[in-house]
Short mmCIF file of N, CA and C in Angstrom, two decimals:
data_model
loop_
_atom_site.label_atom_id
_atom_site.label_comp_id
_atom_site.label_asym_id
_atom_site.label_seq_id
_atom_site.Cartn_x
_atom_site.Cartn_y
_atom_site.Cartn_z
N UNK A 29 0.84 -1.17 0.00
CA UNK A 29 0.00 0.00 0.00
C UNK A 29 0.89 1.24 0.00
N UNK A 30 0.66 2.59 -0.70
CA UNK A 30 1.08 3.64 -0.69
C UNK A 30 0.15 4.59 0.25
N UNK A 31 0.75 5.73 0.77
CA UNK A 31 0.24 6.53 1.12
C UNK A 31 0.67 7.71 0.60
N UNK A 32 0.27 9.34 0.50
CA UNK A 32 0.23 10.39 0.08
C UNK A 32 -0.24 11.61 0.03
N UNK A 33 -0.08 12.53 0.18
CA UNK A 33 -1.12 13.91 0.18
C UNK A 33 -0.97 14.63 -0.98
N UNK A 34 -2.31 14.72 -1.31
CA UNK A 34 -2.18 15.41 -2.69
C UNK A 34 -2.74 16.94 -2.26
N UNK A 35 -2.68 17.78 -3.45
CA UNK A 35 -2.36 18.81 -3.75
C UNK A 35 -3.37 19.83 -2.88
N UNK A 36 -4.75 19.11 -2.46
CA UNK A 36 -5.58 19.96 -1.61
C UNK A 36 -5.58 19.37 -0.16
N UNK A 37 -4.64 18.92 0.07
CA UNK A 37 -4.26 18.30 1.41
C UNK A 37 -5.19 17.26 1.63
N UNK A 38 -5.73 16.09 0.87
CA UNK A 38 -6.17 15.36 1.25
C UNK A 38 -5.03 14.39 1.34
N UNK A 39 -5.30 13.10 2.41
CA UNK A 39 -3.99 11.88 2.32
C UNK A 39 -4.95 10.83 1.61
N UNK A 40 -4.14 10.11 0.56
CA UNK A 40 -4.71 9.11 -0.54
C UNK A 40 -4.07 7.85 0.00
N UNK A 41 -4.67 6.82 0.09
CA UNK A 41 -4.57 5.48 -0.16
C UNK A 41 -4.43 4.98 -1.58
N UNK A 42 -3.52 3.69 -1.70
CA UNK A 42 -3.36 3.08 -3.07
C UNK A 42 -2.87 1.95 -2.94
N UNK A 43 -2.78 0.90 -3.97
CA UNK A 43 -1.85 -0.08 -3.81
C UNK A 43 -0.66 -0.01 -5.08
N UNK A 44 -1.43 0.81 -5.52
CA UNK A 44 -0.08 1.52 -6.86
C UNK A 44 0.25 3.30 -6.49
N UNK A 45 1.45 3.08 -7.40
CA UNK A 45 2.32 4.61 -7.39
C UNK A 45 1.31 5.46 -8.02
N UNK A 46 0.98 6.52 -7.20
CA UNK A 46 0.46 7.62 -8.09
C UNK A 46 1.03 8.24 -9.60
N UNK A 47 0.49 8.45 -10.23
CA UNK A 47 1.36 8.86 -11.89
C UNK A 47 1.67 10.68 -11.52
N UNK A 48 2.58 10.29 -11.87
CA UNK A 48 2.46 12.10 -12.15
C UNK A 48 2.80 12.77 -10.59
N UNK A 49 3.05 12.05 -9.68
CA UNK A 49 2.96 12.74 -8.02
C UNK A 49 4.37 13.40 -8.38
N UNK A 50 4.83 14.31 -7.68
CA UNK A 50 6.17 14.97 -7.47
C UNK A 50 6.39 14.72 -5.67
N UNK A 51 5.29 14.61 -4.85
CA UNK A 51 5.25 14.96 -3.71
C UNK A 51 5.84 13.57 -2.93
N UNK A 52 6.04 13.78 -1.58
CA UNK A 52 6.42 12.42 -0.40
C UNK A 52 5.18 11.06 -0.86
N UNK A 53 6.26 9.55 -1.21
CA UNK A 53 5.06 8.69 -1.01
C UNK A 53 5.27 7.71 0.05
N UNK A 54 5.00 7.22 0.98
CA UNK A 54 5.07 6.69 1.88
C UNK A 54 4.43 5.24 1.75
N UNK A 55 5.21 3.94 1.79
CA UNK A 55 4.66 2.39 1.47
C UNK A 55 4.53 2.29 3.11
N UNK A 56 3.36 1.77 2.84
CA UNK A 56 2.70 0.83 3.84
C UNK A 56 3.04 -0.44 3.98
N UNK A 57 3.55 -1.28 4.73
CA UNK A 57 3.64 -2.39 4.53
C UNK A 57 2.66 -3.38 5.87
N UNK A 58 1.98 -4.54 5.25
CA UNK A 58 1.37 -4.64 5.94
C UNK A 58 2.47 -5.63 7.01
N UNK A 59 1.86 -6.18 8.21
CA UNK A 59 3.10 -7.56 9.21
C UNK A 59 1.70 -8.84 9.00
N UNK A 60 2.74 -9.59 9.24
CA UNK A 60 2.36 -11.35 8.77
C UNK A 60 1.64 -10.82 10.25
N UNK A 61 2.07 -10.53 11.73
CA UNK A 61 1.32 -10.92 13.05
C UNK A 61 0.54 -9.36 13.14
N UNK A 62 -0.59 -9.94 13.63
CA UNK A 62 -1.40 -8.36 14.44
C UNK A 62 -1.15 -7.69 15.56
N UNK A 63 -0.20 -6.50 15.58
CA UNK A 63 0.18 -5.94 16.77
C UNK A 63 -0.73 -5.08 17.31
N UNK A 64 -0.26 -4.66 18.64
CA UNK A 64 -1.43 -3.86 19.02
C UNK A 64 -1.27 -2.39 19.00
N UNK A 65 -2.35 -1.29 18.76
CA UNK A 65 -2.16 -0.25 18.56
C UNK A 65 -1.44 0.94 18.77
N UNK A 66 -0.86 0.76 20.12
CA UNK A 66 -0.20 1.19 20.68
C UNK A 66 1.20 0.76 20.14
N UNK A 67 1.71 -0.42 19.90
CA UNK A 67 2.73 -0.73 19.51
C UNK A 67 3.46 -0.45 17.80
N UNK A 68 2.61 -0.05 16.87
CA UNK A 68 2.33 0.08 15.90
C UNK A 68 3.42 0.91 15.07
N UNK A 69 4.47 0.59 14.13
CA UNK A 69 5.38 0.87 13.57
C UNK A 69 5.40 2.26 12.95
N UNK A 70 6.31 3.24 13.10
CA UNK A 70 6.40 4.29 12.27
C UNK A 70 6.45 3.51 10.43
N UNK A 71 5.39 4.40 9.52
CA UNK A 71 6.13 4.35 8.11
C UNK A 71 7.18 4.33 7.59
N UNK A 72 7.58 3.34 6.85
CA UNK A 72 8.72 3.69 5.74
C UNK A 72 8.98 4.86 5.19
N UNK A 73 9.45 5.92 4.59
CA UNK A 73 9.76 6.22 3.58
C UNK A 73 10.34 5.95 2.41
N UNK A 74 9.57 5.81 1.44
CA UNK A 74 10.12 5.68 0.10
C UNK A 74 10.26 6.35 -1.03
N UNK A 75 11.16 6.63 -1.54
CA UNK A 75 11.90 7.55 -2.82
C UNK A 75 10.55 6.58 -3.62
N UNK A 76 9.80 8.40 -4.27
CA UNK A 76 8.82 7.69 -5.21
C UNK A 76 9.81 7.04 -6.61
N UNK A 77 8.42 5.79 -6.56
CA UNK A 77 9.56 5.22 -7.78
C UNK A 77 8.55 5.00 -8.77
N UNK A 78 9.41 4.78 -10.21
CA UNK A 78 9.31 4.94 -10.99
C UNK A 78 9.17 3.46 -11.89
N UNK A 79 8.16 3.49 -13.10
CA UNK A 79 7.96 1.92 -13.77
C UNK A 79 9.46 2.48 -14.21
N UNK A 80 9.62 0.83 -14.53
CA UNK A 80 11.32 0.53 -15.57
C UNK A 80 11.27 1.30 -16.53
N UNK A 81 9.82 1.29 -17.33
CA UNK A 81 9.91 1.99 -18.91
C UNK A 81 9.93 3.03 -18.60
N UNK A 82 8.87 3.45 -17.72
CA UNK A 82 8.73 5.28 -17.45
C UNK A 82 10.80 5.89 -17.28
N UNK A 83 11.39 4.98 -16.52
CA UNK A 83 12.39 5.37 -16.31
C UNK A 83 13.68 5.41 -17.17
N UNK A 84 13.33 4.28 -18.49
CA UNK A 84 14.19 4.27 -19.10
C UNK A 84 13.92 5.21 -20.51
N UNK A 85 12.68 5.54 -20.57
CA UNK A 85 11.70 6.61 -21.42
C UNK A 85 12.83 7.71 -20.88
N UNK A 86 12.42 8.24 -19.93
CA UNK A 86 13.29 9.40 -19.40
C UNK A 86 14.45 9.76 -19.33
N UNK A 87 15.59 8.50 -19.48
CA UNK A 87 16.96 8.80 -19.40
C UNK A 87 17.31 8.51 -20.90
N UNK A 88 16.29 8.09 -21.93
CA UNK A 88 16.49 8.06 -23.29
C UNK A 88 16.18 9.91 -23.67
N UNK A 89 14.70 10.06 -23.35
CA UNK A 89 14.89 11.59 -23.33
C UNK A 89 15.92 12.54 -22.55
N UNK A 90 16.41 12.10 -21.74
CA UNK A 90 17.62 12.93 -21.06
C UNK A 90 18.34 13.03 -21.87
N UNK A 91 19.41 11.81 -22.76
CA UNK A 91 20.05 11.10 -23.41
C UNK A 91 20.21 12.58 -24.91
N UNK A 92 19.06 11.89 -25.32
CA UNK A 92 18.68 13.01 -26.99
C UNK A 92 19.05 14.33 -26.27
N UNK A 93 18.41 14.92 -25.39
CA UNK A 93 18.22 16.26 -25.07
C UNK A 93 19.67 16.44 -25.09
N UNK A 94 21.04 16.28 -24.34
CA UNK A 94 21.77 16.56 -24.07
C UNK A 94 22.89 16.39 -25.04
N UNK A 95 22.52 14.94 -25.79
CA UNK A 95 22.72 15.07 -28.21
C UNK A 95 22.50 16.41 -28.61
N UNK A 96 21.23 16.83 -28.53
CA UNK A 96 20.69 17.76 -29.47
C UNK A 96 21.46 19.43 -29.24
N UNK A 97 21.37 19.28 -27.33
CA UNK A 97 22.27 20.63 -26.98
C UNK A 97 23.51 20.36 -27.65
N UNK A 98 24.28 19.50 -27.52
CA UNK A 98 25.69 19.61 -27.81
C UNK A 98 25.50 19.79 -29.61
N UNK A 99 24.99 19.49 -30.00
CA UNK A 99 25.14 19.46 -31.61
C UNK A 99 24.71 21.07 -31.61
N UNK A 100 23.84 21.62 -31.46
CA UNK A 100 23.36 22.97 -30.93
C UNK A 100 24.78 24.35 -30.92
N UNK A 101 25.44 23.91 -30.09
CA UNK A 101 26.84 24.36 -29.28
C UNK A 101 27.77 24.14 -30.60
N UNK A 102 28.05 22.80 -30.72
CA UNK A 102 28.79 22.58 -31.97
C UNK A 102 28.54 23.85 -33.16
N UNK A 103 27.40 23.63 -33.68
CA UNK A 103 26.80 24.41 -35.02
C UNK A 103 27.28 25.74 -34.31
N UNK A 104 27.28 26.46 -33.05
CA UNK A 104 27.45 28.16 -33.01
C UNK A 104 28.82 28.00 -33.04
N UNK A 105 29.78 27.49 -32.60
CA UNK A 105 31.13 27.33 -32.67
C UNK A 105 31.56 27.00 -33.64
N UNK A 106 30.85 26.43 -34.67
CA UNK A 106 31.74 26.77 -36.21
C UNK A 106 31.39 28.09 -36.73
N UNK A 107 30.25 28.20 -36.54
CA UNK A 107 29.46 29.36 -37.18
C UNK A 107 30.57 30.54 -36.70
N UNK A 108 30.89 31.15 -35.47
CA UNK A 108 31.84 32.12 -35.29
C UNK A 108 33.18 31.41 -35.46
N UNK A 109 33.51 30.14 -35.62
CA UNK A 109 35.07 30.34 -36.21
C UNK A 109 34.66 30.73 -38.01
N UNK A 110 33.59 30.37 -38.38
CA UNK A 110 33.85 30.50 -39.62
C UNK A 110 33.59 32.55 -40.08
N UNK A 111 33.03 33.29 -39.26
CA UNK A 111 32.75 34.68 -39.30
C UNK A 111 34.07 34.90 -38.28
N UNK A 112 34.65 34.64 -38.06
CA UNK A 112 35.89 35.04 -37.35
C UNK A 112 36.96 35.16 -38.42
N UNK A 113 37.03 33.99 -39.20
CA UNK A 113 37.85 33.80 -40.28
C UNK A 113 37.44 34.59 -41.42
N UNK A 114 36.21 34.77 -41.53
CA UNK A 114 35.78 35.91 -42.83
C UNK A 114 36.12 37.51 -42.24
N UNK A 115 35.96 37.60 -40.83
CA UNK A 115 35.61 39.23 -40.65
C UNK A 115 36.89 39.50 -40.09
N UNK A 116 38.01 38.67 -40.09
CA UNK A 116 39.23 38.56 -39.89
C UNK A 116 40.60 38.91 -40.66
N UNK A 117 39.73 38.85 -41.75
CA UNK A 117 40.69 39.05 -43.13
C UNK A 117 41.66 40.53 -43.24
N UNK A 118 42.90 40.08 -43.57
CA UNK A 118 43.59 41.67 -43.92
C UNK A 118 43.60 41.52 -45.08
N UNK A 119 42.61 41.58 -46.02
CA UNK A 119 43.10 41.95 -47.75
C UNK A 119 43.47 40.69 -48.09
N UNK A 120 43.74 41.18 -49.75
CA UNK A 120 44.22 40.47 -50.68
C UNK A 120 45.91 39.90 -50.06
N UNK A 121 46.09 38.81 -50.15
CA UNK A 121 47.44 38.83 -49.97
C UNK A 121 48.50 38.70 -51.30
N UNK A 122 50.12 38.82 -51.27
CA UNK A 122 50.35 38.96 -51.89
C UNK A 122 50.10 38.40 -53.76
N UNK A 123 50.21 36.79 -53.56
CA UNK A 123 49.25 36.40 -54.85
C UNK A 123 47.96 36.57 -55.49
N UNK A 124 47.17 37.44 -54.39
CA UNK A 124 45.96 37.64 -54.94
C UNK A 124 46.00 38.97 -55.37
N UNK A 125 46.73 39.57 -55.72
CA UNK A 125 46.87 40.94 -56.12
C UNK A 125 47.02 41.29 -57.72
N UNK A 126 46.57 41.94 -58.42
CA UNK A 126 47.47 42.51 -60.03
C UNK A 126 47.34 43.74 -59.96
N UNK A 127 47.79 43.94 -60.90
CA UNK A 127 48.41 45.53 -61.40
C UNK A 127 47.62 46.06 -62.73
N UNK A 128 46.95 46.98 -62.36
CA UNK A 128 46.29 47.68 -63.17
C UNK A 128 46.88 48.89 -63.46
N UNK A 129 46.35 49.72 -64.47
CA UNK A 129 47.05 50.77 -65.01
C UNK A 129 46.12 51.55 -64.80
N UNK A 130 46.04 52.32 -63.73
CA UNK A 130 44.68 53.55 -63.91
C UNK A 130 45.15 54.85 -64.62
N UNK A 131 44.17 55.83 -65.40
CA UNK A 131 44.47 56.67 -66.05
C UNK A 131 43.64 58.19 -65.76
N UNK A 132 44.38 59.20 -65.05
CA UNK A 132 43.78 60.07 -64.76
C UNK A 132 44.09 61.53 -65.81
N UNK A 133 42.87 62.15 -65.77
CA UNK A 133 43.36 63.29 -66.64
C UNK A 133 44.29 64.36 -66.12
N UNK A 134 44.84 65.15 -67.14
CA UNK A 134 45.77 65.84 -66.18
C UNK A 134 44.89 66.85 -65.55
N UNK A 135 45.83 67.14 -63.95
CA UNK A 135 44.71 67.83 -63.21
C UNK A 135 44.03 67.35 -62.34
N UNK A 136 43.42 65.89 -62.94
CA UNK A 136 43.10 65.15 -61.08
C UNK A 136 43.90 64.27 -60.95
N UNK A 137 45.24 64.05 -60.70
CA UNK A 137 45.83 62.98 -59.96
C UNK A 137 45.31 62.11 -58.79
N UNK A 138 45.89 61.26 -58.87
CA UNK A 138 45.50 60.73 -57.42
C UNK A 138 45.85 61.51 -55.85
N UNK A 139 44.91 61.14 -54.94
CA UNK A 139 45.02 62.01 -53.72
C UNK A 139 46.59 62.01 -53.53
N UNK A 140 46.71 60.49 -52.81
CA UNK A 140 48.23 60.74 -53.07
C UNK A 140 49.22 60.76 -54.26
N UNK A 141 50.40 61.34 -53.58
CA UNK A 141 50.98 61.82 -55.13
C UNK A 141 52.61 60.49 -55.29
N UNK A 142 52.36 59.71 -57.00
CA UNK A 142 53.06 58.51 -56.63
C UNK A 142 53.92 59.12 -57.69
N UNK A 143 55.08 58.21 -57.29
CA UNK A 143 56.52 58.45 -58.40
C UNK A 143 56.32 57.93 -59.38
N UNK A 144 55.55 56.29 -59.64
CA UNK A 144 55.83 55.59 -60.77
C UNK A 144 54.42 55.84 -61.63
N UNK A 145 54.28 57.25 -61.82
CA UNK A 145 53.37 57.66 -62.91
C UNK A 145 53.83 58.50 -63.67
N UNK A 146 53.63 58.14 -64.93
CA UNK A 146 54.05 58.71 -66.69
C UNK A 146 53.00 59.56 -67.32
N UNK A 147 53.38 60.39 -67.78
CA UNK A 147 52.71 61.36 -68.65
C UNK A 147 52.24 60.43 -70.07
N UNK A 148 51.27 60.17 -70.45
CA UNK A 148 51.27 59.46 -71.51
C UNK A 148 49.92 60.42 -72.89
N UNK A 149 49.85 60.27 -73.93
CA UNK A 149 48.92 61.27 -74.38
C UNK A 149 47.44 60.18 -74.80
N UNK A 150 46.55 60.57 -74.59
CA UNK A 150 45.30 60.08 -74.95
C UNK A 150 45.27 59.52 -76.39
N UNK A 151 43.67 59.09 -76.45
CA UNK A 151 43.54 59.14 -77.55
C UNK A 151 42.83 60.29 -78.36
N UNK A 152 42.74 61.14 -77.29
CA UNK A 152 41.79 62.73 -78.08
C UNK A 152 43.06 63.30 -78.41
N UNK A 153 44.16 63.09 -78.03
CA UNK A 153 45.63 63.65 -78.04
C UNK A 153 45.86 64.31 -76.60
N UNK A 154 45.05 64.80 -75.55
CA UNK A 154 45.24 65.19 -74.64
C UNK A 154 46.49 64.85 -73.42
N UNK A 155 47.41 65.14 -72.80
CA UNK A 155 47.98 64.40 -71.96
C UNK A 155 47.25 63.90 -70.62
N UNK A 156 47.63 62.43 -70.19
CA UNK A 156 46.90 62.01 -69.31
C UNK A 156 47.99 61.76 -68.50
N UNK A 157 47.72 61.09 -67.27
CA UNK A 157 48.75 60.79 -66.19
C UNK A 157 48.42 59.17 -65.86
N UNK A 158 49.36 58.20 -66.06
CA UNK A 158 49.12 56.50 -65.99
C UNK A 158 49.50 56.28 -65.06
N UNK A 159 48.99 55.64 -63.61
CA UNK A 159 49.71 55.16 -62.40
C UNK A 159 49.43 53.61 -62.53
N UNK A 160 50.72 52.90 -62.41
CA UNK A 160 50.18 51.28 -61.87
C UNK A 160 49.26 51.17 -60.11
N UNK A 161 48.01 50.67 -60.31
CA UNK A 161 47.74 49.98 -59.07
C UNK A 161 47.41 48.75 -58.81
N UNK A 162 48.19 48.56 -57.29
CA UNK A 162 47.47 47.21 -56.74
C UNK A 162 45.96 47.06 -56.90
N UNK A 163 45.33 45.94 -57.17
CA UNK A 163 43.88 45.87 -56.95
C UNK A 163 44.24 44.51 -56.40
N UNK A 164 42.95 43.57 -55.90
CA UNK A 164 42.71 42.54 -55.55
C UNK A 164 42.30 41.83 -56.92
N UNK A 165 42.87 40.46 -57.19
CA UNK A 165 43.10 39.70 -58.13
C UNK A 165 41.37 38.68 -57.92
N UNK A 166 41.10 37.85 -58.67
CA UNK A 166 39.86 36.76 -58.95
C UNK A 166 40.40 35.95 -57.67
N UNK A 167 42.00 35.24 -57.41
CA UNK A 167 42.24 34.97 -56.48
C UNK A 167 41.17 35.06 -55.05
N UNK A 168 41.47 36.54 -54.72
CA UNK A 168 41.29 37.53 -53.48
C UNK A 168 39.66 36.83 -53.19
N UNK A 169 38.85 37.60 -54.92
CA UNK A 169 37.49 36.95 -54.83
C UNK A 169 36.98 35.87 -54.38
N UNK A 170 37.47 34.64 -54.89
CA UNK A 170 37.12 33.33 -55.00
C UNK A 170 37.44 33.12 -53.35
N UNK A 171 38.41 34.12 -52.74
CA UNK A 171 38.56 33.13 -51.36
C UNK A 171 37.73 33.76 -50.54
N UNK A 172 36.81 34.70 -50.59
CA UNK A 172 35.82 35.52 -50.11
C UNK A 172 35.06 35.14 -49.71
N UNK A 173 34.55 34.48 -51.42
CA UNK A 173 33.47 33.75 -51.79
C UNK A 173 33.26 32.17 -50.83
N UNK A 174 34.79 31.75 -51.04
CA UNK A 174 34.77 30.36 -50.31
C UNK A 174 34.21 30.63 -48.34
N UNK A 175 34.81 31.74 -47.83
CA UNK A 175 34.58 32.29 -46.49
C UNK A 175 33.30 32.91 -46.69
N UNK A 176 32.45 33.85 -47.39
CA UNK A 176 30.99 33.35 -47.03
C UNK A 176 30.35 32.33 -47.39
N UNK A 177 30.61 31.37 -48.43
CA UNK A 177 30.01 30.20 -48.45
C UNK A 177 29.97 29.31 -47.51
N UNK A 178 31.04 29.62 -46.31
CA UNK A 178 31.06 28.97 -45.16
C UNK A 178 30.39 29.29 -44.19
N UNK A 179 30.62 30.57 -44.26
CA UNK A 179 29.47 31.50 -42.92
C UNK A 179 27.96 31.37 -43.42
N UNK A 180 27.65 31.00 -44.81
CA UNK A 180 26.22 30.68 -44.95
C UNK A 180 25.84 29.08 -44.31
N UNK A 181 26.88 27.84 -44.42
CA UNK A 181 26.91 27.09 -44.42
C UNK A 181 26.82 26.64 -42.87
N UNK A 182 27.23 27.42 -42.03
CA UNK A 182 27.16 27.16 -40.57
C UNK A 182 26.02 27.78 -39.88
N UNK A 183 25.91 29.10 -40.88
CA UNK A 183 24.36 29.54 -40.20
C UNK A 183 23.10 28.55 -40.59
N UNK A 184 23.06 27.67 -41.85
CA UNK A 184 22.18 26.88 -42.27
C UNK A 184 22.13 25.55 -41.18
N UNK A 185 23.14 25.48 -40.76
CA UNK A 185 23.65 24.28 -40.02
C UNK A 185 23.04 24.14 -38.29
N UNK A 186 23.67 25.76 -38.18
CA UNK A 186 22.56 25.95 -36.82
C UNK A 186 21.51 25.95 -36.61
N UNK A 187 20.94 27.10 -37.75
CA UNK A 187 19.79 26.54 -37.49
C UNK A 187 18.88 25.46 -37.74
N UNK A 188 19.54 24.18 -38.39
CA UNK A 188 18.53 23.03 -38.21
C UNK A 188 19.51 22.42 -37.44
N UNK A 189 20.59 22.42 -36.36
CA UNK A 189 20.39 22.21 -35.54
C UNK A 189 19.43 22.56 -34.29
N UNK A 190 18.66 23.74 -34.22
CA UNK A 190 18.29 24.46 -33.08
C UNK A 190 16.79 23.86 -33.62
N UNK A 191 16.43 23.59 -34.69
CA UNK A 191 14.78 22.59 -35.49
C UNK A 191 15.21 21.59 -34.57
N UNK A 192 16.37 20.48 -34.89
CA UNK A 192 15.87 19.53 -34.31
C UNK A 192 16.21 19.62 -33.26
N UNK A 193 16.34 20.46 -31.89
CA UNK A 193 16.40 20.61 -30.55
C UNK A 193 15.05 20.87 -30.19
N UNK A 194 14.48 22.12 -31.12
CA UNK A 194 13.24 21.88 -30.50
C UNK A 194 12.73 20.64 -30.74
N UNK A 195 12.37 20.04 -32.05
CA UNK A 195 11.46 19.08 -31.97
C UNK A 195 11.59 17.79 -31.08
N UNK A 196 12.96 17.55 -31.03
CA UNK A 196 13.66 16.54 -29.70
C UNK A 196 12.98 16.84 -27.94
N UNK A 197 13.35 18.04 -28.56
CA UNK A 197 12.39 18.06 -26.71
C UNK A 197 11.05 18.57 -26.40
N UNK A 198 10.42 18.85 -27.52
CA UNK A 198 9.35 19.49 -27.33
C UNK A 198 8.47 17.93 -27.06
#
């Protein structure tokens, strides 16, 4: 036999575990001899317990839940190494660079003023001023491209990790 108080202070009798109790359950046990009233044993206490399945139900859901967080965790920790590595960037490096020839008219030079520019004449005949510049090469691009294709790739990642967290524990 169980004993118990439920939620409006009544005490319940049973010969099974209440479902669903959170509260003290106390087993009754009956004695093989009839003692007398006065003599009459304090209750057991017993840690409410739980069916096998109910219990192994629960540490399977424990189990997933604590899968689903870690995969969760995983997905944000690539996600900022991979925006760490994109928003990290100093430029083109040296192979990803070429040399272009920009051509200004005379009169607007560039802000700054460079040595390795030539007077060269147009094609209206006008004189123009030719500076070589660095630009960033297809190189530079393509590895850009590869670093947000990654930062899209981890944000896609999280969030169906964080789908199947909810649906795991919901």
């Amino acid at each position: 036999m169980y004993r118990w108080t439920d939620a409006q202070g009544r005490v319940q009798y049973s010969d099974r575990l209440p479902k669903d109790f959170k509260g003290e359950v106390t087993r009754i046990e009956a004695d093989a001899q009839p003692t007398p009233p006065a003599a009459k044993p304090a209750p057991a206490k017993v840690e409410p317990a739980k069916a096998p399945e109910e219990s192994d139900r629960n540490s399977r859901l424990r189990a997933t839940r604590e899968k689903l967080a870690a995969a969760v965790e995983q997905a944000r920790a690539r996600l900022e190494a991979a925006k760490k590595a994109r928003d990290g960037d100093e430029g083109p490096g040296v192979d990803e660079r070429q040399v272009v020839q920009q051509r200004f008219a005379k009169g607007k030079q560039p802000a700054i003023a460079r040595s390795n520019c030539r007077e060269v004449a147009g094609a209206d005949g006008k004189k123009q001023l030719m500076c070589p510049a660095l630009v960033p090469g297809e190189g530079y691009y393509a590895r850009m491209k590869e670093l947000d294709d990654a930062v899209a790739k981890a944000e896609e990642e999280l969030d169906n990790a964080e789908r199947a967290y909810r649906r795991g524990v919901d």
